mmCIF file of C-alpha atoms in Angstrom:
data_model
loop_
_atom_site.group_PDB
_atom_site.id
_atom_site.type_symbol
_atom_site.label_atom_id
_atom_site.label_comp_id
_atom_site.label_asym_id
_atom_site.label_seq_id
_atom_site.Cartn_x
_atom_site.Cartn_y
_atom_site.Cartn_z
ATOM 1 C CA MET D 24 -11.785 40.298 -20.444
ATOM 2 C CA LYS D 25 -8.525 38.840 -19.102
ATOM 3 C CA LYS D 26 -9.755 39.266 -15.501
ATOM 4 C CA THR D 27 -13.028 37.517 -16.386
ATOM 5 C CA VAL D 28 -11.219 34.502 -17.874
ATOM 6 C CA ILE D 29 -8.909 34.258 -14.858
ATOM 7 C CA SER D 30 -11.899 34.508 -12.514
ATOM 8 C CA LEU D 31 -13.730 31.723 -14.358
ATOM 9 C CA VAL D 32 -10.649 29.481 -14.227
ATOM 10 C CA ILE D 33 -10.257 30.083 -10.474
ATOM 11 C CA ILE D 34 -13.962 29.412 -9.834
ATOM 12 C CA GLY D 35 -13.742 26.201 -11.865
ATOM 13 C CA MET D 36 -10.688 25.029 -9.921
ATOM 14 C CA ILE D 37 -12.377 25.769 -6.588
ATOM 15 C CA GLY D 38 -15.500 23.899 -7.714
ATOM 16 C CA TRP D 39 -13.499 20.848 -8.792
ATOM 17 C CA ALA D 40 -11.475 20.852 -5.554
ATOM 18 C CA THR D 41 -14.669 21.066 -3.485
ATOM 19 C CA TYR D 42 -16.277 18.207 -5.414
ATOM 20 C CA HIS D 43 -13.136 16.058 -5.100
ATOM 21 C CA PHE D 44 -12.869 16.783 -1.378
ATOM 22 C CA LEU D 45 -16.514 15.971 -0.672
ATOM 23 C CA SER D 46 -16.454 12.770 -2.714
ATOM 24 C CA THR D 47 -13.320 11.416 -1.001
ATOM 25 C CA SER D 48 -13.482 12.811 2.530
ATOM 26 C CA GLU D 49 -15.812 10.090 3.859
ATOM 27 C CA THR D 50 -13.562 7.343 2.496
ATOM 28 C CA GLU D 51 -10.441 9.010 3.871
ATOM 29 C CA GLN D 52 -11.977 9.402 7.313
ATOM 30 C CA THR D 53 -12.845 5.693 7.349
ATOM 31 C CA GLU D 54 -9.308 4.787 6.295
ATOM 32 C CA LYS D 55 -7.845 6.818 9.159
ATOM 33 C CA ARG D 56 -9.966 5.030 11.744
ATOM 34 C CA THR D 57 -9.408 1.392 10.921
ATOM 35 C CA PRO D 58 -8.187 -0.781 8.088
ATOM 36 C CA VAL D 59 -10.528 -2.928 6.074
ATOM 37 C CA VAL D 60 -8.993 -6.351 6.276
ATOM 38 C CA TYR D 61 -9.278 -9.366 4.013
ATOM 39 C CA SER D 62 -7.607 -12.447 5.413
ATOM 40 C CA ASN D 63 -7.974 -16.103 6.355
ATOM 41 C CA THR D 64 -8.681 -15.113 9.940
ATOM 42 C CA GLU D 65 -12.067 -14.831 11.591
ATOM 43 C CA LYS D 66 -13.581 -11.444 12.360
ATOM 44 C CA GLU D 67 -11.659 -9.547 15.018
ATOM 45 C CA SER D 68 -12.518 -6.404 16.884
ATOM 46 C CA GLY D 69 -12.106 -3.289 14.757
ATOM 47 C CA ALA D 70 -11.581 -5.003 11.414
ATOM 48 C CA GLU D 71 -13.856 -6.191 8.647
ATOM 49 C CA THR D 72 -13.090 -9.559 7.117
ATOM 50 C CA GLU D 73 -13.872 -10.970 3.730
ATOM 51 C CA PRO D 74 -16.306 -13.881 3.513
ATOM 52 C CA ALA D 75 -14.733 -17.304 2.987
ATOM 53 C CA ALA D 76 -13.078 -17.344 -0.408
ATOM 54 C CA GLU D 77 -13.953 -19.894 -3.043
ATOM 55 C CA THR D 78 -11.344 -22.483 -3.877
ATOM 56 C CA VAL D 79 -8.859 -20.954 -6.291
ATOM 57 C CA PRO D 80 -6.881 -23.097 -8.747
ATOM 58 C CA GLU D 81 -3.227 -23.238 -7.718
ATOM 59 C CA ASP D 82 -1.963 -21.538 -10.866
ATOM 60 C CA THR D 83 -4.373 -18.586 -10.796
ATOM 61 C CA ILE D 84 -2.632 -15.214 -10.855
ATOM 62 C CA GLY D 85 -4.504 -12.241 -9.407
ATOM 63 C CA ILE D 86 -4.822 -9.816 -6.532
ATOM 64 C CA THR D 87 -7.361 -11.533 -4.291
ATOM 65 C CA ARG D 88 -6.670 -13.794 -1.337
ATOM 66 C CA GLY D 89 -5.605 -17.263 -2.414
ATOM 67 C CA GLN D 90 -4.282 -16.163 -5.796
ATOM 68 C CA ILE D 91 -0.632 -15.966 -6.813
ATOM 69 C CA ALA D 92 0.427 -12.309 -6.773
ATOM 70 C CA PRO D 93 1.361 -11.018 -10.227
ATOM 71 C CA ASP D 94 5.084 -10.544 -10.687
ATOM 72 C CA PHE D 95 6.360 -7.007 -11.153
ATOM 73 C CA GLU D 96 9.595 -5.106 -11.601
ATOM 74 C CA LEU D 97 10.347 -1.647 -10.191
ATOM 75 C CA GLN D 98 13.370 0.511 -9.452
ATOM 76 C CA THR D 99 14.297 1.339 -5.867
ATOM 77 C CA LEU D 100 15.402 4.730 -4.572
ATOM 78 C CA ASP D 101 18.969 3.535 -5.138
ATOM 79 C CA GLY D 102 18.326 2.596 -8.768
ATOM 80 C CA GLU D 103 18.326 -1.148 -8.095
ATOM 81 C CA THR D 104 15.824 -3.296 -9.997
ATOM 82 C CA VAL D 105 13.567 -5.366 -7.753
ATOM 83 C CA ARG D 106 11.215 -8.127 -8.872
ATOM 84 C CA LEU D 107 8.606 -9.750 -6.670
ATOM 85 C CA SER D 108 9.703 -13.155 -7.994
ATOM 86 C CA ASP D 109 13.163 -12.529 -6.467
ATOM 87 C CA TYR D 110 11.532 -13.110 -3.071
ATOM 88 C CA ARG D 111 9.824 -16.441 -3.834
ATOM 89 C CA GLY D 112 10.381 -18.742 -0.863
ATOM 90 C CA GLU D 113 10.045 -15.871 1.634
ATOM 91 C CA ARG D 114 7.115 -14.073 3.246
ATOM 92 C CA VAL D 115 6.643 -10.664 1.620
ATOM 93 C CA PHE D 116 4.869 -7.574 2.959
ATOM 94 C CA ILE D 117 4.020 -5.160 0.115
ATOM 95 C CA ASN D 118 2.842 -1.726 1.219
ATOM 96 C CA PHE D 119 1.530 0.989 -1.132
ATOM 97 C CA TRP D 120 2.087 4.436 0.397
ATOM 98 C CA ALA D 121 2.775 8.144 -0.191
ATOM 99 C CA THR D 122 4.519 10.837 1.851
ATOM 100 C CA TRP D 123 1.424 13.083 1.828
ATOM 101 C CA CYS D 124 -0.717 10.350 3.443
ATOM 102 C CA PRO D 125 -0.777 10.701 7.282
ATOM 103 C CA PRO D 126 -1.786 7.059 7.986
ATOM 104 C CA CYS D 127 1.012 5.907 5.653
ATOM 105 C CA ARG D 128 3.549 8.019 7.509
ATOM 106 C CA ALA D 129 2.273 6.795 10.880
ATOM 107 C CA GLU D 130 2.808 3.099 10.120
ATOM 108 C CA MET D 131 6.325 3.461 8.657
ATOM 109 C CA PRO D 132 8.191 3.101 12.005
ATOM 110 C CA ASP D 133 6.294 -0.156 12.638
ATOM 111 C CA MET D 134 7.214 -1.376 9.167
ATOM 112 C CA GLN D 135 10.852 -0.616 9.974
ATOM 113 C CA LYS D 136 10.550 -2.818 13.084
ATOM 114 C CA ILE D 137 9.064 -5.618 10.959
ATOM 115 C CA HIS D 138 12.007 -5.274 8.571
ATOM 116 C CA GLU D 139 14.489 -5.413 11.441
ATOM 117 C CA ASP D 140 12.761 -8.521 12.874
ATOM 118 C CA GLY D 141 13.662 -10.342 9.659
ATOM 119 C CA GLU D 142 10.564 -12.533 9.648
ATOM 120 C CA GLY D 143 9.391 -11.196 6.308
ATOM 121 C CA LYS D 144 10.602 -8.982 3.485
ATOM 122 C CA VAL D 145 9.139 -5.469 3.383
ATOM 123 C CA LEU D 146 8.669 -3.842 -0.030
ATOM 124 C CA ALA D 147 7.323 -0.294 0.291
ATOM 125 C CA VAL D 148 5.892 0.858 -3.038
ATOM 126 C CA ASN D 149 5.847 4.641 -3.145
ATOM 127 C CA LEU D 150 3.016 6.133 -5.217
ATOM 128 C CA THR D 151 5.595 8.387 -6.877
ATOM 129 C CA HIS D 152 3.169 9.601 -9.528
ATOM 130 C CA THR D 153 1.141 11.296 -6.755
ATOM 131 C CA GLU D 154 4.067 13.003 -5.007
ATOM 132 C CA LYS D 155 4.850 16.700 -5.444
ATOM 133 C CA SER D 156 8.448 15.776 -6.241
ATOM 134 C CA PRO D 157 10.185 12.489 -7.098
ATOM 135 C CA ASP D 158 12.619 13.310 -4.275
ATOM 136 C CA ASP D 159 9.914 13.300 -1.564
ATOM 137 C CA ALA D 160 10.134 9.562 -0.889
ATOM 138 C CA GLY D 161 13.914 9.612 -0.516
ATOM 139 C CA GLU D 162 13.860 12.568 1.851
ATOM 140 C CA PHE D 163 11.144 10.918 3.928
ATOM 141 C CA ALA D 164 13.013 7.584 4.086
ATOM 142 C CA GLU D 165 16.167 9.367 5.214
ATOM 143 C CA GLU D 166 14.274 11.391 7.819
ATOM 144 C CA LEU D 167 12.807 8.216 9.395
ATOM 145 C CA GLY D 168 15.900 6.053 8.905
ATOM 146 C CA LEU D 169 14.050 3.495 6.778
ATOM 147 C CA SER D 170 16.297 0.696 5.560
ATOM 148 C CA PHE D 171 13.836 -1.548 3.691
ATOM 149 C CA PRO D 172 13.533 -1.242 -0.107
ATOM 150 C CA ILE D 173 11.500 1.746 -1.314
ATOM 151 C CA LEU D 174 10.159 0.981 -4.789
ATOM 152 C CA MET D 175 9.137 3.823 -7.090
ATOM 153 C CA ASP D 176 5.790 3.429 -8.886
ATOM 154 C CA SER D 177 6.540 6.401 -11.131
ATOM 155 C CA LYS D 178 3.633 5.972 -13.547
ATOM 156 C CA GLY D 179 1.098 4.387 -11.182
ATOM 157 C CA ALA D 180 0.933 1.186 -13.226
ATOM 158 C CA LEU D 181 1.569 -1.147 -10.283
ATOM 159 C CA SER D 182 -0.896 0.565 -7.951
ATOM 160 C CA GLU D 183 -3.481 0.302 -10.715
ATOM 161 C CA GLN D 184 -2.686 -3.383 -11.267
ATOM 162 C CA PHE D 185 -3.134 -4.055 -7.532
ATOM 163 C CA ASN D 186 -6.323 -1.932 -7.481
ATOM 164 C CA VAL D 187 -5.033 0.462 -4.821
ATOM 165 C CA VAL D 188 -7.929 2.795 -3.965
ATOM 166 C CA ALA D 189 -7.141 3.462 -0.289
ATOM 167 C CA TYR D 190 -3.925 4.681 1.281
ATOM 168 C CA PRO D 191 -2.070 2.809 2.576
ATOM 169 C CA THR D 192 -2.902 -0.614 1.147
ATOM 170 C CA SER D 193 -0.929 -3.710 2.131
ATOM 171 C CA TYR D 194 -0.633 -7.196 0.663
ATOM 172 C CA MET D 195 0.983 -10.081 2.514
ATOM 173 C CA ILE D 196 2.261 -12.892 0.350
ATOM 174 C CA ASP D 197 3.353 -16.309 1.578
ATOM 175 C CA SER D 198 6.494 -18.201 0.603
ATOM 176 C CA ASP D 199 4.659 -19.800 -2.347
ATOM 177 C CA GLY D 200 3.854 -16.360 -3.763
ATOM 178 C CA ARG D 201 0.192 -16.590 -2.784
ATOM 179 C CA ILE D 202 -1.726 -13.624 -1.322
ATOM 180 C CA GLN D 203 -2.916 -14.454 2.184
ATOM 181 C CA PHE D 204 -3.858 -11.051 3.603
ATOM 182 C CA VAL D 205 -4.938 -7.641 2.289
ATOM 183 C CA ALA D 206 -5.479 -4.509 4.392
ATOM 184 C CA MET D 207 -6.789 -1.151 3.199
ATOM 185 C CA GLY D 208 -5.733 1.337 5.836
ATOM 186 C CA ALA D 209 -2.937 1.639 8.371
ATOM 187 C CA MET D 210 -1.866 -1.251 10.584
ATOM 188 C CA ASN D 211 0.186 -1.347 13.755
ATOM 189 C CA TYR D 212 3.236 -3.489 14.512
ATOM 190 C CA ASP D 213 1.324 -6.226 16.350
ATOM 191 C CA MET D 214 -1.130 -6.686 13.501
ATOM 192 C CA MET D 215 1.624 -6.719 10.864
ATOM 193 C CA ARG D 216 3.682 -9.279 12.770
ATOM 194 C CA ARG D 217 0.699 -11.489 13.607
ATOM 195 C CA GLU D 218 -0.411 -11.748 9.978
ATOM 196 C CA LEU D 219 3.133 -12.352 8.718
ATOM 197 C CA LEU D 220 3.695 -15.173 11.191
ATOM 198 C CA ARG D 221 0.394 -16.839 10.250
ATOM 199 C CA MET D 222 1.782 -17.457 6.781
ATOM 200 C CA LYS D 223 4.252 -20.150 5.831
#
């Protein structure tokens, strides 16, 4: 009887894992190839762009291009409290990532270069609730020598608020706090820098 129950549990777990893999593998493969991009720019090779956005009232808060990004507060790896509103007046590059995500890992060195350039503030929001251990992000940051703030989304509330469904996902916010660019998928240094410099 005990062996039968264990066998049924194992079969159920394998079935769920297979279903989950099949339902997400196509999306993941697309994410690895090229980011889906939503910006003010015209269509460029290798990237999809969002149709022209409707005029958005200046005080509208939301997560689409043209809206003011919702304020948030998270702890960094060092235990410091960071708020998005602390960076008003500066260009901000928010990146949602996880250590288990190969495209996320691949773009981190380019994000470090962006941080070192000083032309925008990088806030890397770790999807801590998806990590095997809360220490994974810190070990990864140390391994790569990352010096920009790593924010810990321990419960997944911020990634849910920003509707993060692909990994990585990036938001670029201008000095007025308005979202000007969204990318679902990895970017390279040139793309990151170009979009940052297009904002005021």
